mmCIF file with all atom_site columns, C-alpha atoms in Angstrom:
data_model
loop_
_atom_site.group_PDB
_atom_site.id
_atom_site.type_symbol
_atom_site.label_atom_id
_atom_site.label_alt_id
_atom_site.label_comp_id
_atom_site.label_asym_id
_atom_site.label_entity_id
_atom_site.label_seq_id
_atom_site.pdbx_PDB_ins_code
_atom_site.Cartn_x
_atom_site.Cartn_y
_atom_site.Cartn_z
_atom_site.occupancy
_atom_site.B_iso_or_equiv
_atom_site.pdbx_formal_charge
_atom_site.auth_seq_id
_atom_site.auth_comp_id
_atom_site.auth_asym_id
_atom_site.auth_atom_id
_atom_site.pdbx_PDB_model_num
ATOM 1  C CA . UNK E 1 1  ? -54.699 -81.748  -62.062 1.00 67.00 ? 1  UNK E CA 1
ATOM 2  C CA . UNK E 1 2  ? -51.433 -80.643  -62.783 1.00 79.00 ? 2  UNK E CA 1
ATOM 3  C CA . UNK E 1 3  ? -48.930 -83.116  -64.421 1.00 84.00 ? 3  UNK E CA 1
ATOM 4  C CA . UNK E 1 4  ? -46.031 -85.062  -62.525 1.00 89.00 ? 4  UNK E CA 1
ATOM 5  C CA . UNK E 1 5  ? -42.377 -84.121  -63.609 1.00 91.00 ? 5  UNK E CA 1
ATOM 6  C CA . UNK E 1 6  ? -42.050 -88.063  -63.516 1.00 94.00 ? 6  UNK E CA 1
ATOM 7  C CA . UNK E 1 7  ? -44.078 -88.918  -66.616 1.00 95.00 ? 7  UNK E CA 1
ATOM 8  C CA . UNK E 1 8  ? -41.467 -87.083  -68.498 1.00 95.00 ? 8  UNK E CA 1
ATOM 9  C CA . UNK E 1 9  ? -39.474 -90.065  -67.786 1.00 96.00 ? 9  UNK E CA 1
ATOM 10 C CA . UNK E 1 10 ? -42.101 -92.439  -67.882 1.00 95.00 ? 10 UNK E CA 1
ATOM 11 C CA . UNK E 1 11 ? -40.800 -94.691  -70.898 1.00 96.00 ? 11 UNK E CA 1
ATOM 12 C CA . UNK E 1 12 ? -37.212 -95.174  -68.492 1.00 96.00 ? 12 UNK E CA 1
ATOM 13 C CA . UNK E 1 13 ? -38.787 -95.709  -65.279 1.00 95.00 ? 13 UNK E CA 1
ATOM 14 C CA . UNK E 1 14 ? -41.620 -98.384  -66.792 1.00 95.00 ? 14 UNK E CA 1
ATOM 15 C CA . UNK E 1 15 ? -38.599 -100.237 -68.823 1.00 96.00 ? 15 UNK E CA 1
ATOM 16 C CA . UNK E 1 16 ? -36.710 -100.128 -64.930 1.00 95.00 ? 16 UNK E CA 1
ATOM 17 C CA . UNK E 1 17 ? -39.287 -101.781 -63.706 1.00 93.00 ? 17 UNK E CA 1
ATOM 18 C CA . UNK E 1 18 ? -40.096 -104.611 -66.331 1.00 93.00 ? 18 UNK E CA 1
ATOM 19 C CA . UNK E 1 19 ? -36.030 -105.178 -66.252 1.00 95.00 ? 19 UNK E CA 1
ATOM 20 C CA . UNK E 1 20 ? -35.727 -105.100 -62.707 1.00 93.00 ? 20 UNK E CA 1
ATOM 21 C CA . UNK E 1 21 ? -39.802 -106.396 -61.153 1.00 90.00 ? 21 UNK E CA 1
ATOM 22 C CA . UNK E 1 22 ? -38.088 -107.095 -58.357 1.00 90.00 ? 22 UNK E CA 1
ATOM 23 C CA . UNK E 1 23 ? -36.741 -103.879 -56.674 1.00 92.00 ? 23 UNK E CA 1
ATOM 24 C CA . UNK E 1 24 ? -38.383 -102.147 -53.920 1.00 91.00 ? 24 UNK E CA 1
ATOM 25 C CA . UNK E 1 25 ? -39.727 -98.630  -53.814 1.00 92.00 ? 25 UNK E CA 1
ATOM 26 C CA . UNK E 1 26 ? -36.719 -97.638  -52.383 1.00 93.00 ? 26 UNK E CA 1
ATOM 27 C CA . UNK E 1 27 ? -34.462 -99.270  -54.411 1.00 94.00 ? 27 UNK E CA 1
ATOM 28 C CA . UNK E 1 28 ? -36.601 -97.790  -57.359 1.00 95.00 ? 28 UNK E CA 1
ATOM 29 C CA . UNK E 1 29 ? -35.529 -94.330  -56.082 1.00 95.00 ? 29 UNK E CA 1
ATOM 30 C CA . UNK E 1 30 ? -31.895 -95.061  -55.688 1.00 96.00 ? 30 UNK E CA 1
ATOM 31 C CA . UNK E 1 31 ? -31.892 -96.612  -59.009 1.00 96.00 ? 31 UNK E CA 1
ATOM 32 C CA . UNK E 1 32 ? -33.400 -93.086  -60.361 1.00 96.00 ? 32 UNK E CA 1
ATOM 33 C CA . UNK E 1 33 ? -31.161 -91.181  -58.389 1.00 96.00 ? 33 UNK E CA 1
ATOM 34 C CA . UNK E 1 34 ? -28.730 -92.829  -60.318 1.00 96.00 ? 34 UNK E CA 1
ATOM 35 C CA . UNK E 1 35 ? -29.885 -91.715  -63.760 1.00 95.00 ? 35 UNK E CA 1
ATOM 36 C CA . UNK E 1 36 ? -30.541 -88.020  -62.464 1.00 96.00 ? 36 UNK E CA 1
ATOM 37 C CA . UNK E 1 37 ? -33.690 -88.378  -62.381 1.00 95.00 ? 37 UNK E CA 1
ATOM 38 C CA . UNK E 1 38 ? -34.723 -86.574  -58.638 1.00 94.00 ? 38 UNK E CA 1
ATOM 39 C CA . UNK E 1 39 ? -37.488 -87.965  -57.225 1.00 95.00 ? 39 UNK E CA 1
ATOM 40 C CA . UNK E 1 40 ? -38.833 -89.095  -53.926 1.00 95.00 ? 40 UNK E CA 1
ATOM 41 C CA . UNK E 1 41 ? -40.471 -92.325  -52.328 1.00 95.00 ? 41 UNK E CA 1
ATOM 42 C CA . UNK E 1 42 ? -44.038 -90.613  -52.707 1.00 94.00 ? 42 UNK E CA 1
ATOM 43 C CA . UNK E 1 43 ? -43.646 -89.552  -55.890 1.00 95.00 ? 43 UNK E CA 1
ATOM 44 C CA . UNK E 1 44 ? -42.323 -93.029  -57.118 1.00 95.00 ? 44 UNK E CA 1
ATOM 45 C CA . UNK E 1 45 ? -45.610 -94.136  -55.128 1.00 94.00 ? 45 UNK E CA 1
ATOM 46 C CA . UNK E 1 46 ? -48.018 -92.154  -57.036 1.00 94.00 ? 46 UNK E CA 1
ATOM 47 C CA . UNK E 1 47 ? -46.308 -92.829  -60.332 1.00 95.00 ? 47 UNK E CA 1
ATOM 48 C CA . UNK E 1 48 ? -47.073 -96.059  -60.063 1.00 94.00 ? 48 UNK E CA 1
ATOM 49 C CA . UNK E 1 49 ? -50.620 -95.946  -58.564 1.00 94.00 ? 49 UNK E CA 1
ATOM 50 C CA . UNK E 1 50 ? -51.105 -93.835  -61.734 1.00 93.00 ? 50 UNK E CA 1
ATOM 51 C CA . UNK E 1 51 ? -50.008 -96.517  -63.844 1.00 94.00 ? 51 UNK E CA 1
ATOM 52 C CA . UNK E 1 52 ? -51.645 -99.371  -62.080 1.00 92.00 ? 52 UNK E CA 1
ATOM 53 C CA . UNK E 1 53 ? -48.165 -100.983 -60.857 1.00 89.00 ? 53 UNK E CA 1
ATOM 54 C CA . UNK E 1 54 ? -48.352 -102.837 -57.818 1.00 84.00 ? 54 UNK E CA 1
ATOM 55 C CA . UNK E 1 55 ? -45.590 -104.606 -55.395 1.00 71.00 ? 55 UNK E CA 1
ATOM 56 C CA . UNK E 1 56 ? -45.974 -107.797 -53.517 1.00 66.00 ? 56 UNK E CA 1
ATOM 57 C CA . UNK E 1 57 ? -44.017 -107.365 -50.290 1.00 63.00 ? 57 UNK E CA 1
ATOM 58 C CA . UNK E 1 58 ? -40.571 -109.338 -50.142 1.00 62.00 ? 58 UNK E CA 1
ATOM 59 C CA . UNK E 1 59 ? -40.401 -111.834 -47.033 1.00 59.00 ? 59 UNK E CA 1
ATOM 60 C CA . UNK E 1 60 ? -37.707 -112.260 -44.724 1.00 57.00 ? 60 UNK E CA 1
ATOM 61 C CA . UNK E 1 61 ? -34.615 -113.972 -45.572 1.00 65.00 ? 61 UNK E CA 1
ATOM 62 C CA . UNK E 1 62 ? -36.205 -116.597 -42.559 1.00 58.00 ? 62 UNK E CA 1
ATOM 63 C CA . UNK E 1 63 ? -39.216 -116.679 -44.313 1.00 56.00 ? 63 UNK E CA 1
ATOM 64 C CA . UNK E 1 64 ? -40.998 -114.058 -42.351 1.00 53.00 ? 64 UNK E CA 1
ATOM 65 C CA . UNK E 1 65 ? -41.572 -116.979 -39.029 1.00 54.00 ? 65 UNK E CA 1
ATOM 66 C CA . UNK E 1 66 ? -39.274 -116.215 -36.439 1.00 54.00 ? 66 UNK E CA 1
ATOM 67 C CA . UNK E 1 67 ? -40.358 -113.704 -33.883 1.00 56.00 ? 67 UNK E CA 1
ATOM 68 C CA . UNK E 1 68 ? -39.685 -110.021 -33.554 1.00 57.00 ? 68 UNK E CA 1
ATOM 69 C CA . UNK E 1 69 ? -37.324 -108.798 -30.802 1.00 61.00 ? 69 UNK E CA 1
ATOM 70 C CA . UNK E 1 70 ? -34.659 -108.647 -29.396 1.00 63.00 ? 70 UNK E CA 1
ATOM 71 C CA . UNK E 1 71 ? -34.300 -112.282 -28.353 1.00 62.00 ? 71 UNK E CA 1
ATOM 72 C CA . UNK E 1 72 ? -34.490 -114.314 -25.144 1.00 65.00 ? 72 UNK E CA 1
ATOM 73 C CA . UNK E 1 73 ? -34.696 -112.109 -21.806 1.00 62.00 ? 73 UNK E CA 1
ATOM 74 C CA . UNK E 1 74 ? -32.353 -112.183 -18.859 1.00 60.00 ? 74 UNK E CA 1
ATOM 75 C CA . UNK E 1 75 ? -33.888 -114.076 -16.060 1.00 60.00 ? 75 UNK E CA 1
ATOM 76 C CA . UNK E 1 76 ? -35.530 -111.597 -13.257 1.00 58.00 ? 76 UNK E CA 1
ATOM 77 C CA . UNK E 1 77 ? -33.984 -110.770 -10.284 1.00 61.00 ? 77 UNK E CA 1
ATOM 78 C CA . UNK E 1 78 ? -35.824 -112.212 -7.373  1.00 57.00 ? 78 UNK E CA 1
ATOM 79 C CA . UNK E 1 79 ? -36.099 -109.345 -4.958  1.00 57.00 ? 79 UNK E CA 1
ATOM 80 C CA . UNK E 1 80 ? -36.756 -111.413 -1.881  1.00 64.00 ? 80 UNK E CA 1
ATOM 81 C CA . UNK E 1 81 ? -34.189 -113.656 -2.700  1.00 59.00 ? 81 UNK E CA 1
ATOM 82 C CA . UNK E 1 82 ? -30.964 -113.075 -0.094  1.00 63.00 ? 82 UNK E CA 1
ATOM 83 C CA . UNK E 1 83 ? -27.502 -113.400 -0.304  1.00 61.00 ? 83 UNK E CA 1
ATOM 84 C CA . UNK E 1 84 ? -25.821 -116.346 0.386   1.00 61.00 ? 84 UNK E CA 1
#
């Protein structure tokens, strides 16, 4: 067990999070990125296994019920159809 360079900055990055509960894991980088503080997405990740932090996962803006894709499909071309 060697120790993370992250709890160094443990006090800043738990007051982040109770100011901002909202951010994502990414956004949680950026915002350290910000402050100097270089770090990565599994870093972040393990920080806050370590200290028991946990993320419910944002919906949509449509409220996560439309269906993937890329939308409605051109009709098929009929390959027995002829020309008129």
């Amino acid at each position: 067990g060697s120790t993370s360079p992250l709890e160094e900055y443990a006090e800043e990055i738990l007051a982040l999070v109770a100011k901002q509960p909202d951010l994502t894991l990414k956004e949680t980088v950026t915002e350290l990125l910000k402050r100097r503080i270089h770090t990565s997405k599994s870093a972040v990740s393990r920080f806050f296994e370590r200290h028991e932090i946990t993320f419910k996962k944002k919906e949509s803006p449509g409220g996560g019920t439309a269906a993937g894709g890329r939308g409605p499909r051109a009709p098929a071309l009929d390959s027995r159809a002829r020309p008129a």
